[in-house]
Every structure is written in C-alpha cells, then in structure tokens.
Coordinates of C-alpha atoms in Angstrom, one line a residue:
M1074 CA 65.8 68.1 -76.8
T1075 CA 65.3 68.5 -73.2
R1076 CA 63.7 71.8 -71.7
R1077 CA 67.0 73.1 -70.5
T1078 CA 68.4 72.8 -74.0
I1079 CA 65.4 74.6 -75.4
H1080 CA 65.6 77.4 -72.8
V1081 CA 69.5 77.9 -73.5
A1082 CA 68.9 77.9 -77.2
A1083 CA 66.1 80.5 -76.8
L1084 CA 68.5 82.7 -74.7
V1085 CA 71.4 82.4 -77.2
L1086 CA 68.9 83.4 -80.0
A1087 CA 67.7 86.3 -78.1
S1088 CA 71.1 87.3 -77.3
S1089 CA 72.3 87.2 -81.0
L1090 CA 69.3 89.1 -82.1
A1091 CA 70.1 91.9 -79.5
M1092 CA 73.6 92.0 -80.6
T1093 CA 72.7 92.4 -84.3
G1094 CA 69.9 94.9 -83.5
C1095 CA 67.3 92.8 -85.1
S1096 CA 63.8 93.1 -83.5
S1097 CA 60.3 93.4 -84.6
S1098 CA 59.7 96.0 -82.0
S1099 CA 60.5 99.6 -82.4
G1100 CA 61.8 102.2 -80.1
E1101 CA 60.5 105.8 -80.0
D1102 CA 63.5 106.9 -82.4
G1103 CA 62.3 104.5 -85.1
G1104 CA 65.3 102.3 -84.3
S1105 CA 65.2 98.9 -82.6
I1106 CA 64.5 98.7 -78.9
F1107 CA 68.2 97.8 -78.7
G1108 CA 69.5 101.1 -79.9
P1109 CA 69.1 104.1 -82.4
K1110 CA 68.5 103.6 -85.9
D1111 CA 71.3 103.8 -88.6
P1112 CA 72.9 107.3 -88.8
K1113 CA 72.3 107.4 -92.6
A1114 CA 68.5 106.7 -92.1
A1115 CA 68.4 109.3 -89.3
A1116 CA 70.0 112.0 -91.6
M1117 CA 67.7 111.0 -94.4
E1118 CA 64.7 111.6 -92.2
V1119 CA 65.9 115.0 -91.1
A1120 CA 66.6 116.0 -94.8
R1121 CA 63.1 114.9 -96.0
T1122 CA 61.5 116.6 -92.8
Y1123 CA 63.3 119.8 -93.5
M1124 CA 62.4 120.0 -97.3
D1125 CA 58.8 119.3 -96.5
A1126 CA 58.6 122.1 -94.1
A1127 CA 60.7 124.5 -96.2
K1128 CA 58.4 123.8 -99.3
R1129 CA 55.4 124.5 -97.2
E1130 CA 57.2 127.7 -95.8
D1131 CA 56.8 126.3 -92.3
W1132 CA 59.9 127.9 -90.8
K1133 CA 59.0 127.0 -87.2
T1134 CA 59.7 123.4 -88.3
A1135 CA 62.5 124.0 -90.7
C1136 CA 64.8 126.5 -88.9
P1137 CA 65.5 124.2 -85.8
L1138 CA 66.7 121.6 -88.3
E1139 CA 69.4 124.0 -89.6
S1140 CA 73.0 123.8 -88.1
Q1141 CA 74.4 126.9 -86.5
G1142 CA 76.5 127.7 -89.5
F1143 CA 73.6 127.6 -91.9
L1144 CA 71.3 129.6 -89.6
H1145 CA 73.4 132.7 -89.3
G1146 CA 71.8 133.6 -86.0
T1147 CA 69.3 132.0 -83.8
V1148 CA 66.3 129.9 -84.7
E1149 CA 64.0 132.7 -83.8
Q1150 CA 65.8 135.1 -86.1
C1151 CA 65.6 132.5 -88.9
V1152 CA 61.8 132.1 -88.4
A1153 CA 61.4 135.9 -88.2
T1154 CA 63.5 136.5 -91.3
N1155 CA 61.7 134.0 -93.4
T1156 CA 58.2 135.1 -92.3
E1157 CA 58.4 138.8 -91.9
D1158 CA 57.1 139.6 -95.3
E1159 CA 54.2 137.0 -95.1
T1160 CA 50.7 138.2 -95.0
P1161 CA 47.8 135.8 -94.7
A1162 CA 46.0 135.5 -98.0
P1163 CA 42.4 136.3 -98.0
K1164 CA 40.1 133.3 -98.4
A1165 CA 38.8 134.2 -101.8
S1166 CA 42.0 135.5 -103.2
S1167 CA 42.3 136.2 -106.8
G1168 CA 46.0 136.4 -106.5
P1169 CA 48.5 133.9 -108.2
A1170 CA 47.7 130.3 -107.7
R1171 CA 50.1 128.2 -105.6
A1172 CA 51.7 125.0 -106.8
D1173 CA 50.5 121.7 -105.4
V1174 CA 53.8 120.2 -103.9
G1175 CA 54.2 116.4 -103.3
P1176 CA 56.0 114.9 -100.4
S1177 CA 59.7 114.8 -100.4
K1178 CA 61.8 111.5 -100.9
A1179 CA 65.4 111.4 -99.5
S1180 CA 67.9 109.1 -101.1
D1181 CA 71.6 108.7 -102.2
V1182 CA 73.2 109.3 -98.9
V1183 CA 76.9 109.8 -99.4
D1184 CA 79.8 110.7 -97.1
I1185 CA 80.8 114.2 -97.9
P1186 CA 84.2 115.6 -96.7
A1187 CA 84.7 118.9 -95.0
V1188 CA 85.0 121.8 -97.4
G1189 CA 85.4 125.5 -96.7
R1190 CA 83.2 126.5 -93.7
H1191 CA 81.2 123.1 -93.9
P1192 CA 82.2 120.2 -91.6
A1193 CA 82.1 116.6 -92.9
G1194 CA 78.8 114.9 -93.0
Y1195 CA 76.3 113.1 -95.2
G1196 CA 75.0 114.4 -98.5
V1197 CA 71.3 113.5 -99.2
L1198 CA 69.5 113.9 -102.4
V1199 CA 65.8 115.1 -101.8
T1200 CA 63.4 114.8 -104.7
Y1201 CA 59.9 116.4 -104.8
T1202 CA 57.3 117.0 -107.3
Y1203 CA 55.1 120.1 -107.8
T1204 CA 52.3 121.0 -110.2
W1205 CA 51.1 124.5 -111.0
P1206 CA 47.3 124.7 -111.9
G1207 CA 46.8 123.9 -115.6
K1208 CA 50.5 122.7 -116.0
P1209 CA 52.2 119.3 -116.0
T1210 CA 53.9 117.9 -112.9
E1211 CA 57.6 118.9 -112.6
T1212 CA 60.3 117.3 -110.4
S1213 CA 62.8 119.3 -108.4
R1214 CA 65.9 117.9 -106.7
V1215 CA 68.0 119.4 -103.8
A1216 CA 71.3 118.3 -102.4
L1217 CA 71.5 118.8 -98.6
R1218 CA 74.6 118.5 -96.3
L1219 CA 73.7 117.1 -92.9
V1220 CA 76.1 117.4 -90.1
E1221 CA 75.9 116.0 -86.6
E1222 CA 75.5 118.8 -84.1
G1223 CA 74.5 118.5 -80.4
G1224 CA 73.6 114.8 -80.9
S1225 CA 71.2 115.5 -83.8
W1226 CA 71.5 115.8 -87.5
R1227 CA 71.2 119.3 -89.0
V1228 CA 71.1 120.8 -92.5
D1229 CA 74.3 122.7 -93.1
Q1230 CA 74.2 123.3 -96.9
R1231 CA 71.4 123.3 -99.5
K1232 CA 72.0 123.3 -103.3
D1233 CA 69.6 122.8 -106.1
V1234 CA 70.4 120.1 -108.5
R1235 CA 69.6 121.3 -112.0
P1236 CA 68.6 118.9 -114.9
K1237 CA 71.8 120.0 -116.8
D1238 CA 73.9 118.8 -113.8
M1239 CA 72.2 115.4 -113.9
A1240 CA 72.7 115.2 -117.6
H1241 CA 76.6 115.6 -117.1
M1242 CA 76.7 113.3 -114.2
P1243 CA 73.9 110.7 -114.1
D1244 CA 75.4 108.9 -111.1
M1245 CA 73.4 110.4 -108.3
P1246 CA 75.7 109.7 -105.4
A1247 CA 78.6 111.3 -107.3
L1248 CA 76.5 114.1 -108.3
V1249 CA 75.4 114.9 -104.7
R1250 CA 79.0 114.9 -103.6
A1251 CA 80.3 117.0 -106.4
V1252 CA 77.3 119.7 -105.9
L1253 CA 78.1 119.9 -102.2
T1254 CA 81.9 120.1 -102.5
A1255 CA 82.2 122.3 -105.7
G1256 CA 84.4 125.3 -105.3
G1257 CA 85.0 124.7 -101.5
Q1258 CA 82.0 126.7 -100.6

C-alpha cells in the first residue's frame, strides 16, 4: 500500500467511526465526543440519581429532577415541603435506627404512552436494597415515568412495585408499563 492509500483508508475509518458514534473518548455528558449518549441511558441515569437522592432525603438534588407536573409548584417549594418537618438529629441519638440503603440500579427502560395528565416518555424500573439494624436485607422496586422537559429528562410519575405485582407479572418491562399506565392516572 502507498502512503496515500493508507492516509485515505485512515480518513475513511475515522469518518465511519464518527458517523456511528463509536469512540474511546467521552464527552462531558457521558456520550461520545460526537454527540450525546442514548436517550434511554440518559433517562436511566436521571432515574437512578433521583432515587438515590430521594432515599437520602436530599430534596435539593431530587426536586430539580422532577417535572413541572410532578412538582406541583416550584423546586424551592418542593424542597421546603419535603424538609420543613426535619430537625437535625443529635449526635448521640437514642431514637429509632435508620436503615442502611444501598445504591440504586436502573433497568428495564420501556416506552410509555401518554395517560391522563402524564405525557409519553420512558418507564424505568429502579431497584435498591435496604437493611434495618438486626434485620435481613430487603429489596425495593420503584417504577418511574421520565419525560423530556426543557431538553432534560425529568421524573413525572413514581409508583412502588410490590412483590405481589411481580408475582402476577414477572416480565419486568411489561410490569413497568402496566404500573405506570394503570387506571389512566
């Protein structure tokens, strides 16, 4: 091969990688340097971040991730409403023990149709574990509806997924869709 042929082949390869979005470099948004990451991956990341913050009662992080329809007011009102009854616990508190909550895992992203006041978007299943002192670890699951709002993904609906729901419908993507569209609410 001549140098010119090698140079042209390298340019063709680079162009094809750019067109397919394949790259070993990452952009600031977690996607390739050629564009944003997959919308489903972005929605899953928002779902996981939201649930991690909500479980920690970090409403300054969770409230801005809620859609206008889910907020029922402003972000500031959401933070105030969720934190108004909180008082800092004394360092040597003899009150009830708190559960140790593990990190959230988001999965089973499905397309969700509009229903009632909720626009179409993605349904995401978020799973996390928690352990109360002296008790076995338990697993909780929450289905979240995520909608695109202002160029970002926002949580628009939150429904607990009960063990009996899972027993009736073991197909998790179908269960997420059913939980988030049940009754048109």
